[in-house]
PDB file of C-alpha atoms in Angstrom:
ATOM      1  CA  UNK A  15      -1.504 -11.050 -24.052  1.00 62.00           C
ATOM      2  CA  UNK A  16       2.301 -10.621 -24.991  1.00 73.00           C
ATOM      3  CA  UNK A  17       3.087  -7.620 -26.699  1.00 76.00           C
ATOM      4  CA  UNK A  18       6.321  -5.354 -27.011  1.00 78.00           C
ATOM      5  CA  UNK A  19       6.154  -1.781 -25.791  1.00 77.00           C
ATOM      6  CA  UNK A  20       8.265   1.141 -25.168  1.00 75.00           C
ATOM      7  CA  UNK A  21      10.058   1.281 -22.103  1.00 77.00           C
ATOM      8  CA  UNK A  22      13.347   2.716 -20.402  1.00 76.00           C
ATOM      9  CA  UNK A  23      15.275   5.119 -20.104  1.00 77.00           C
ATOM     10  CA  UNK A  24      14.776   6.579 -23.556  1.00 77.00           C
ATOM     11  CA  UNK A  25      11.906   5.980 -24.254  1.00 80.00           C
ATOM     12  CA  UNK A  26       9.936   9.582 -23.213  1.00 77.00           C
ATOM     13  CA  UNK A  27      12.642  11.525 -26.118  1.00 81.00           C
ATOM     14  CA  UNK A  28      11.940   9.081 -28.764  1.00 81.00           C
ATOM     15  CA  UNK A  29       8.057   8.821 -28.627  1.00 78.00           C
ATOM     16  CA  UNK A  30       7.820  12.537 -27.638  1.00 80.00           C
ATOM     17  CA  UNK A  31      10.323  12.745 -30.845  1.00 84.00           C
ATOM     18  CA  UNK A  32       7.911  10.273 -32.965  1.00 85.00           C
ATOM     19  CA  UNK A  33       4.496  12.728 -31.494  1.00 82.00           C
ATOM     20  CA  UNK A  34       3.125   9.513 -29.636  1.00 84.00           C
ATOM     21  CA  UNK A  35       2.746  10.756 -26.115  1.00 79.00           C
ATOM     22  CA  UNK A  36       3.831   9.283 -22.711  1.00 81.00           C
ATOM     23  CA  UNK A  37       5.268   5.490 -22.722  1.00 83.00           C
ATOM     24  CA  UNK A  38       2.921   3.174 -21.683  1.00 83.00           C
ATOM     25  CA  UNK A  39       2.847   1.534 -18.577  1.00 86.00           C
ATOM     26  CA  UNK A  40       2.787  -2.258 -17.436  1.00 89.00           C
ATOM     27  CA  UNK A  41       1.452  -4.799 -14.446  1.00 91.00           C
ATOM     28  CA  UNK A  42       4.149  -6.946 -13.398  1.00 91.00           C
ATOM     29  CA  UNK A  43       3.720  -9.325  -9.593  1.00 94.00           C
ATOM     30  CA  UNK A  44       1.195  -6.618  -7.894  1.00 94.00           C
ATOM     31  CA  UNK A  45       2.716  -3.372  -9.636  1.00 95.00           C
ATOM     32  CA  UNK A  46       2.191  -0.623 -12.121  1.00 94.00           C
ATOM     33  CA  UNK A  47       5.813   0.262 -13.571  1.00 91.00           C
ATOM     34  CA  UNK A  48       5.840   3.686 -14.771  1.00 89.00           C
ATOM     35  CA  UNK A  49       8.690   5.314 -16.648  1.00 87.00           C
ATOM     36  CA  UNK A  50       9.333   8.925 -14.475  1.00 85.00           C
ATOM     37  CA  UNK A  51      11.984  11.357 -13.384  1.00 84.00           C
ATOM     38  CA  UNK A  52      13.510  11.938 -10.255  1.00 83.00           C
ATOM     39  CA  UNK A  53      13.914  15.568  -8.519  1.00 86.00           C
ATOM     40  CA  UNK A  54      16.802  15.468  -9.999  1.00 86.00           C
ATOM     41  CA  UNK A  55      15.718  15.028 -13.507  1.00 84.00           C
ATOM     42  CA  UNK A  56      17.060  11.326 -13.602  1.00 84.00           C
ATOM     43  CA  UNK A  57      15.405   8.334 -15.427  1.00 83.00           C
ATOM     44  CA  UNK A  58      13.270   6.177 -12.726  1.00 85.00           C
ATOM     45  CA  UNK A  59      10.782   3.257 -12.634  1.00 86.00           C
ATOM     46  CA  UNK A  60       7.827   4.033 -10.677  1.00 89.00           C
ATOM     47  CA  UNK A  61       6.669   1.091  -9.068  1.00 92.00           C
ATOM     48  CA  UNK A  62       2.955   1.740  -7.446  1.00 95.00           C
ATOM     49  CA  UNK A  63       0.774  -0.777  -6.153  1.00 96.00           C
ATOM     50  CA  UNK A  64      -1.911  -1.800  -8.980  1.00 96.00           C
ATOM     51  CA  UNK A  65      -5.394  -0.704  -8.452  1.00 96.00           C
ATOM     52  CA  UNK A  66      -7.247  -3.947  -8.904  1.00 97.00           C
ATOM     53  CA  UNK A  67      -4.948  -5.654  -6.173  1.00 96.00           C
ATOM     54  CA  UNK A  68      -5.506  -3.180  -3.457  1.00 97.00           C
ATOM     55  CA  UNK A  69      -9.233  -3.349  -3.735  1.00 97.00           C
ATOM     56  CA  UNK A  70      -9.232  -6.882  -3.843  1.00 97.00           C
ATOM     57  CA  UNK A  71      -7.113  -7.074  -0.968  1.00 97.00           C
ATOM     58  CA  UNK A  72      -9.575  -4.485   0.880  1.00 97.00           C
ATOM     59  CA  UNK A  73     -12.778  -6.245   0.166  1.00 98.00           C
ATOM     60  CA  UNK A  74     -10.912  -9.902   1.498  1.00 97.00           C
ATOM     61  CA  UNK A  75      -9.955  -7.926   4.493  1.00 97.00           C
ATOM     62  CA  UNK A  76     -13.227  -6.490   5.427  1.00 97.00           C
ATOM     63  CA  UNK A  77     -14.696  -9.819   4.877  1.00 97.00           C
ATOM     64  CA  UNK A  78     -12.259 -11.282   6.849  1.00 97.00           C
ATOM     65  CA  UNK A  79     -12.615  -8.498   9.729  1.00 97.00           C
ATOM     66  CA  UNK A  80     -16.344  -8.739   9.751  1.00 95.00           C
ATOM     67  CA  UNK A  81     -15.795 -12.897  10.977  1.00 96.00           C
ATOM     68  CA  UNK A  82     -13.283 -12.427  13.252  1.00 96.00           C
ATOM     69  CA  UNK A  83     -14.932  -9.158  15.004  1.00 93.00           C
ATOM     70  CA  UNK A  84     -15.624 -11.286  17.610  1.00 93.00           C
ATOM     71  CA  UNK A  85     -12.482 -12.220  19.000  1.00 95.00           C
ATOM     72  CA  UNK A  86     -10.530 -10.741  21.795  1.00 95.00           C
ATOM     73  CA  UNK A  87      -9.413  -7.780  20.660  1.00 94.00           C
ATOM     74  CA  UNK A  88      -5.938  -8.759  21.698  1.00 95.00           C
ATOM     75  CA  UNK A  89      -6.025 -11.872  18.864  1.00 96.00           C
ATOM     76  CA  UNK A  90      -7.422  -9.322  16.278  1.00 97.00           C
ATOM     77  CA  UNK A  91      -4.583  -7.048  16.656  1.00 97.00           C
ATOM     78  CA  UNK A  92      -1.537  -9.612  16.177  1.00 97.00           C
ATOM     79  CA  UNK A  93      -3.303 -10.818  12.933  1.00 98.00           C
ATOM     80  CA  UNK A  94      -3.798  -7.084  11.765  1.00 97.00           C
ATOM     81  CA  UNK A  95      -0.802  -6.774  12.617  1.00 97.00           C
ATOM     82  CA  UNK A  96       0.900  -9.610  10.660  1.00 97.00           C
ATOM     83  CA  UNK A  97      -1.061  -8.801   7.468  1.00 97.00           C
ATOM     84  CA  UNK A  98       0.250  -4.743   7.603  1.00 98.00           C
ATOM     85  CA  UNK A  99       3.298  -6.322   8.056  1.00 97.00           C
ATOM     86  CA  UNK A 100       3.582  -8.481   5.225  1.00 97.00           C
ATOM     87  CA  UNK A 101       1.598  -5.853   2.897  1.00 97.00           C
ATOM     88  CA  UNK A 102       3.994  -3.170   3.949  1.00 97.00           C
ATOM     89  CA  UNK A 103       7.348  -5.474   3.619  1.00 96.00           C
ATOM     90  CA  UNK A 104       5.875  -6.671  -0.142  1.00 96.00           C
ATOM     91  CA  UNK A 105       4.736  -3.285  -1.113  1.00 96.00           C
ATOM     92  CA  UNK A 106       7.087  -0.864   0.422  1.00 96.00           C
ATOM     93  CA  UNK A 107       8.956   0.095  -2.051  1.00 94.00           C
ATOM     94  CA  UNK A 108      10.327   4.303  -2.944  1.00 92.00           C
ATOM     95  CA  UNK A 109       7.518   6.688  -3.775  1.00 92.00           C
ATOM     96  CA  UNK A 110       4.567   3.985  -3.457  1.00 95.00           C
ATOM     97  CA  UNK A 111       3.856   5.442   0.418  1.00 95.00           C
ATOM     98  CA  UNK A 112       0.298   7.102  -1.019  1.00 96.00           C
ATOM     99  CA  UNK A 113      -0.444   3.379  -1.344  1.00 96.00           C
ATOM    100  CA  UNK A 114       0.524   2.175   1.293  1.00 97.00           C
ATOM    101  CA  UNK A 115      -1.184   5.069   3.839  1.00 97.00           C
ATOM    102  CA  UNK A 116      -4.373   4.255   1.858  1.00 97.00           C
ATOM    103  CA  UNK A 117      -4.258   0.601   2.111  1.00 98.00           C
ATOM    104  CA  UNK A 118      -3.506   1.705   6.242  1.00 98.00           C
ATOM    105  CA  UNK A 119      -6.231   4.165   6.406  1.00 97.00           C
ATOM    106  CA  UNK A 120      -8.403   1.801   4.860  1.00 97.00           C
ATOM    107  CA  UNK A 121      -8.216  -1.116   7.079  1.00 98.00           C
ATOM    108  CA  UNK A 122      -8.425   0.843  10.155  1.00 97.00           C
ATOM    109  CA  UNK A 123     -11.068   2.345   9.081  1.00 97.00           C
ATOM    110  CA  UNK A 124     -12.750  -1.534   7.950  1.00 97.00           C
ATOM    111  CA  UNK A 125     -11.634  -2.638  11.237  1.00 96.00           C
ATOM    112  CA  UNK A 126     -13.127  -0.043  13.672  1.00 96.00           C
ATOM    113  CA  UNK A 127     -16.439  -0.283  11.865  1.00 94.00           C
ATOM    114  CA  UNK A 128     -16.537  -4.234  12.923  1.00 94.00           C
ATOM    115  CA  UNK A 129     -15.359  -3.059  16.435  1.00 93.00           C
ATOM    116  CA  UNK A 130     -18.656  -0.931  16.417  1.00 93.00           C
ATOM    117  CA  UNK A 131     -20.596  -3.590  15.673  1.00 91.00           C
ATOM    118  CA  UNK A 132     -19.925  -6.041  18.121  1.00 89.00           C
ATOM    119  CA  UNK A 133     -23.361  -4.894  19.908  1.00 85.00           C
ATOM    120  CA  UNK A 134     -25.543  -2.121  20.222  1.00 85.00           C
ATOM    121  CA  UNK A 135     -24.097   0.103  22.398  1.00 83.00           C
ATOM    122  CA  UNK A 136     -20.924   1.199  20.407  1.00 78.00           C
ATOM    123  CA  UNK A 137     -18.476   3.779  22.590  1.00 85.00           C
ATOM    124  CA  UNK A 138     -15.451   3.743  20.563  1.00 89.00           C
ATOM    125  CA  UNK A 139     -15.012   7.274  19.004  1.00 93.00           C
ATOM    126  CA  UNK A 140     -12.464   7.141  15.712  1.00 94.00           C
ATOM    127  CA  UNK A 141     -10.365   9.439  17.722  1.00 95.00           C
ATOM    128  CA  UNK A 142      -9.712   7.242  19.994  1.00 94.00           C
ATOM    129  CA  UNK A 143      -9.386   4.094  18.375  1.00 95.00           C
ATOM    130  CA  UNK A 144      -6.830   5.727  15.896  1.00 96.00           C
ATOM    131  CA  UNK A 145      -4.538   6.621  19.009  1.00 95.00           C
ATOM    132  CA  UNK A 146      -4.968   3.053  20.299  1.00 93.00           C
ATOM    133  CA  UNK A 147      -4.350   1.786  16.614  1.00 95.00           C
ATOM    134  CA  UNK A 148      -1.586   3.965  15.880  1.00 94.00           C
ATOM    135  CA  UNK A 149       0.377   2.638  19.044  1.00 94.00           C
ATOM    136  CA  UNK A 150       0.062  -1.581  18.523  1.00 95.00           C
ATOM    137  CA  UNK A 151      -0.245  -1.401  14.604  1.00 96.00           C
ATOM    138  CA  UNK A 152       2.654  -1.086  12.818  1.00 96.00           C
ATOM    139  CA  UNK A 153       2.936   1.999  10.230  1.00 96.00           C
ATOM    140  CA  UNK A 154       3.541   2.004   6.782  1.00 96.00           C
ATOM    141  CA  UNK A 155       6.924   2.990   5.673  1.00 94.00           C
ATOM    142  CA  UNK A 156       9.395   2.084   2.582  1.00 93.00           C
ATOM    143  CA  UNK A 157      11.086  -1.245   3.512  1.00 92.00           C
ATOM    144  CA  UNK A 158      12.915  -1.544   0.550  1.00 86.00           C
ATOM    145  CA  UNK A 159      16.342   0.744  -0.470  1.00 81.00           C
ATOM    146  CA  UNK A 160      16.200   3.070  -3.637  1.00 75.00           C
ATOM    147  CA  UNK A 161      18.194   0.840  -6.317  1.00 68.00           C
ATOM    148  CA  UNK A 162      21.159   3.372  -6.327  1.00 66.00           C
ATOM    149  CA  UNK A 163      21.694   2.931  -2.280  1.00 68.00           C
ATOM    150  CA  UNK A 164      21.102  -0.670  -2.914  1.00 63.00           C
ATOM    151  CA  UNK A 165      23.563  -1.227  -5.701  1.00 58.00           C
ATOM    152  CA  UNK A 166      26.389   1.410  -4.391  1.00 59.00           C
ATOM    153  CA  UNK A 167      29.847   0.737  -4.675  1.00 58.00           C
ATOM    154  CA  UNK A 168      31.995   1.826  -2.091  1.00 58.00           C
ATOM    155  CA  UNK A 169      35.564   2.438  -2.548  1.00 55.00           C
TER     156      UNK A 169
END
């Protein structure tokens, strides 16, 4: 379980010195760190959401959708909404939006299939319900600073 491995800053020159390839990466509370560059060239720590969280999260939301698909519609979307909210505030951090558009696109997409299913007659077009969703659902965007806006000293 614990185990020491390569990380920071320097670590790309001196394994790519050594011949051992990219550093490795690491889970830590719901993300993959990955040792990167910026544009710029700068040292950076990816941090993207881990795969085996999102899914999770996914399956416990369609579950969770597929009971409540019978409440006002009004209800459904202030809980939706709450959840995105959370998910985004916890997970929006720089350069992890892919995740968080997926994890959106996903649970729209859960969502207006338990809308259709409410009875047989269905009339809700994705078009549609993405406009409608787009407008009372908030969108995912980074809620947290990059570290060197965060941290800057001004003098």
């Amino acid at each position: 379980k614990t185990r020491l491995i390569e990380f920071g800053r320097f670590a790309v020159e001196n394994r790519r010195r050594r011949g051992d390839g990219k550093p490795e990466t690491f889970n830590f509370l719901g993300f993959k760190h990955i040792c990167s560059r910026d544009p710029r060239g700068r040292f950076v720590v990816l941090r993207h959401t881990m795969r085996q969280k999102l899914t999770a999260k996914l399956k416990s939301m369609n579950i969770e959708l597929k009971r409540r698909r019978h409440q006002k519609l009004a209800e459904q979307r202030r809980w939706l909404s709450a959840v995105l909210h959370g998910h985004f505030q916890y997970y929006g951090v720089p350069r992890n939006t892919r995740a968080l558009n997926v994890f959106y696109q996903e649970i729209l997409w859960h969502w207006w299939r338990a809308l259709r299913r409410r009875s047989q007659k269905h009339r809700l077009p994705w078009k549609r319900f993405y406009r409608r969703a787009k407008r009372h659902l908030p969108q995912p965007r980074v809620f947290h600073p990059y570290p060197d806006q965060r941290l800057r000293v001004t003098t």
